[in-house]
Amino acid sequence: MKETTDLLNRITQNPGQCGGRPCIRGMRIRVTDILEMLAENVSVAEILEDFPDLELADIQACLLFAARRTDFPRLMA
């Protein structure tokens, strides 16, 4: 559980940065930027090469953040 919390702590939101959108560790790299690159089949290695300040855990944090945002409760009829 601590590992999950540590990952999510990498995601920051600051009203004065990137319009308040979730970013990685206070940098101007938005979670959506990373997720879109992954969706476009850009490899993790390529992302890390293009953004040398990023770490593998940052990409994992983006995926976990997105998973948590889409985990909607199941409605029963």
PDB file of C-alpha atoms in Angstrom, residues 11 22 24 29-44 47 51 54 58-70:
ATOM      1  CA  ILE A  11       1.410  13.405  -9.304  1.00  0.00           C
ATOM      2  CA  PRO A  22      -2.178  16.878 -13.023  1.00  0.00           C
ATOM      3  CA  ILE A  24       4.541  14.858 -12.688  1.00  0.00           C
ATOM      4  CA  ILE A  29       4.938  17.391 -17.914  1.00  0.00           C
ATOM      5  CA  ARG A  30       1.242  16.593 -17.752  1.00  0.00           C
ATOM      6  CA  VAL A  31      -0.096  13.151 -16.930  1.00  0.00           C
ATOM      7  CA  THR A  32      -2.199  13.337 -20.090  1.00  0.00           C
ATOM      8  CA  ASP A  33       0.939  13.913 -22.198  1.00  0.00           C
ATOM      9  CA  ILE A  34       2.460  10.671 -20.958  1.00  0.00           C
ATOM     10  CA  LEU A  35      -0.793   8.719 -21.290  1.00  0.00           C
ATOM     11  CA  GLU A  36      -1.314   9.951 -24.840  1.00  0.00           C
ATOM     12  CA  MET A  37       2.213   8.934 -25.822  1.00  0.00           C
ATOM     13  CA  LEU A  38       1.651   5.469 -24.382  1.00  0.00           C
ATOM     14  CA  ALA A  39      -1.662   5.230 -26.269  1.00  0.00           C
ATOM     15  CA  GLU A  40       0.186   6.157 -29.473  1.00  0.00           C
ATOM     16  CA  ASN A  41       2.494   3.183 -28.876  1.00  0.00           C
ATOM     17  CA  VAL A  42       5.517   5.244 -27.857  1.00  0.00           C
ATOM     18  CA  SER A  43       7.649   2.939 -25.740  1.00  0.00           C
ATOM     19  CA  VAL A  44       8.517   3.676 -22.143  1.00  0.00           C
ATOM     20  CA  ILE A  47       9.559   8.517 -23.322  1.00  0.00           C
ATOM     21  CA  PHE A  51      12.256  13.402 -21.069  1.00  0.00           C
ATOM     22  CA  LEU A  54      11.431  11.469 -15.840  1.00  0.00           C
ATOM     23  CA  ASP A  58       6.712   8.604 -12.920  1.00  0.00           C
ATOM     24  CA  ILE A  59       5.215   6.665 -15.824  1.00  0.00           C
ATOM     25  CA  GLN A  60       3.878   4.039 -13.440  1.00  0.00           C
ATOM     26  CA  ALA A  61       2.348   6.854 -11.379  1.00  0.00           C
ATOM     27  CA  CYS A  62       0.570   8.206 -14.472  1.00  0.00           C
ATOM     28  CA  LEU A  63      -0.932   4.794 -15.191  1.00  0.00           C
ATOM     29  CA  LEU A  64      -2.027   4.319 -11.587  1.00  0.00           C
ATOM     30  CA  PHE A  65      -3.490   7.827 -11.484  1.00  0.00           C
ATOM     31  CA  ALA A  66      -5.509   7.118 -14.639  1.00  0.00           C
ATOM     32  CA  ALA A  67      -6.661   3.746 -13.322  1.00  0.00           C
ATOM     33  CA  ARG A  68      -7.883   5.338 -10.109  1.00  0.00           C
ATOM     34  CA  ARG A  69      -9.751   8.044 -12.045  1.00  0.00           C
ATOM     35  CA  THR A  70     -11.623   5.496 -14.137  1.00  0.00           C
TER      36      THR A  70
END
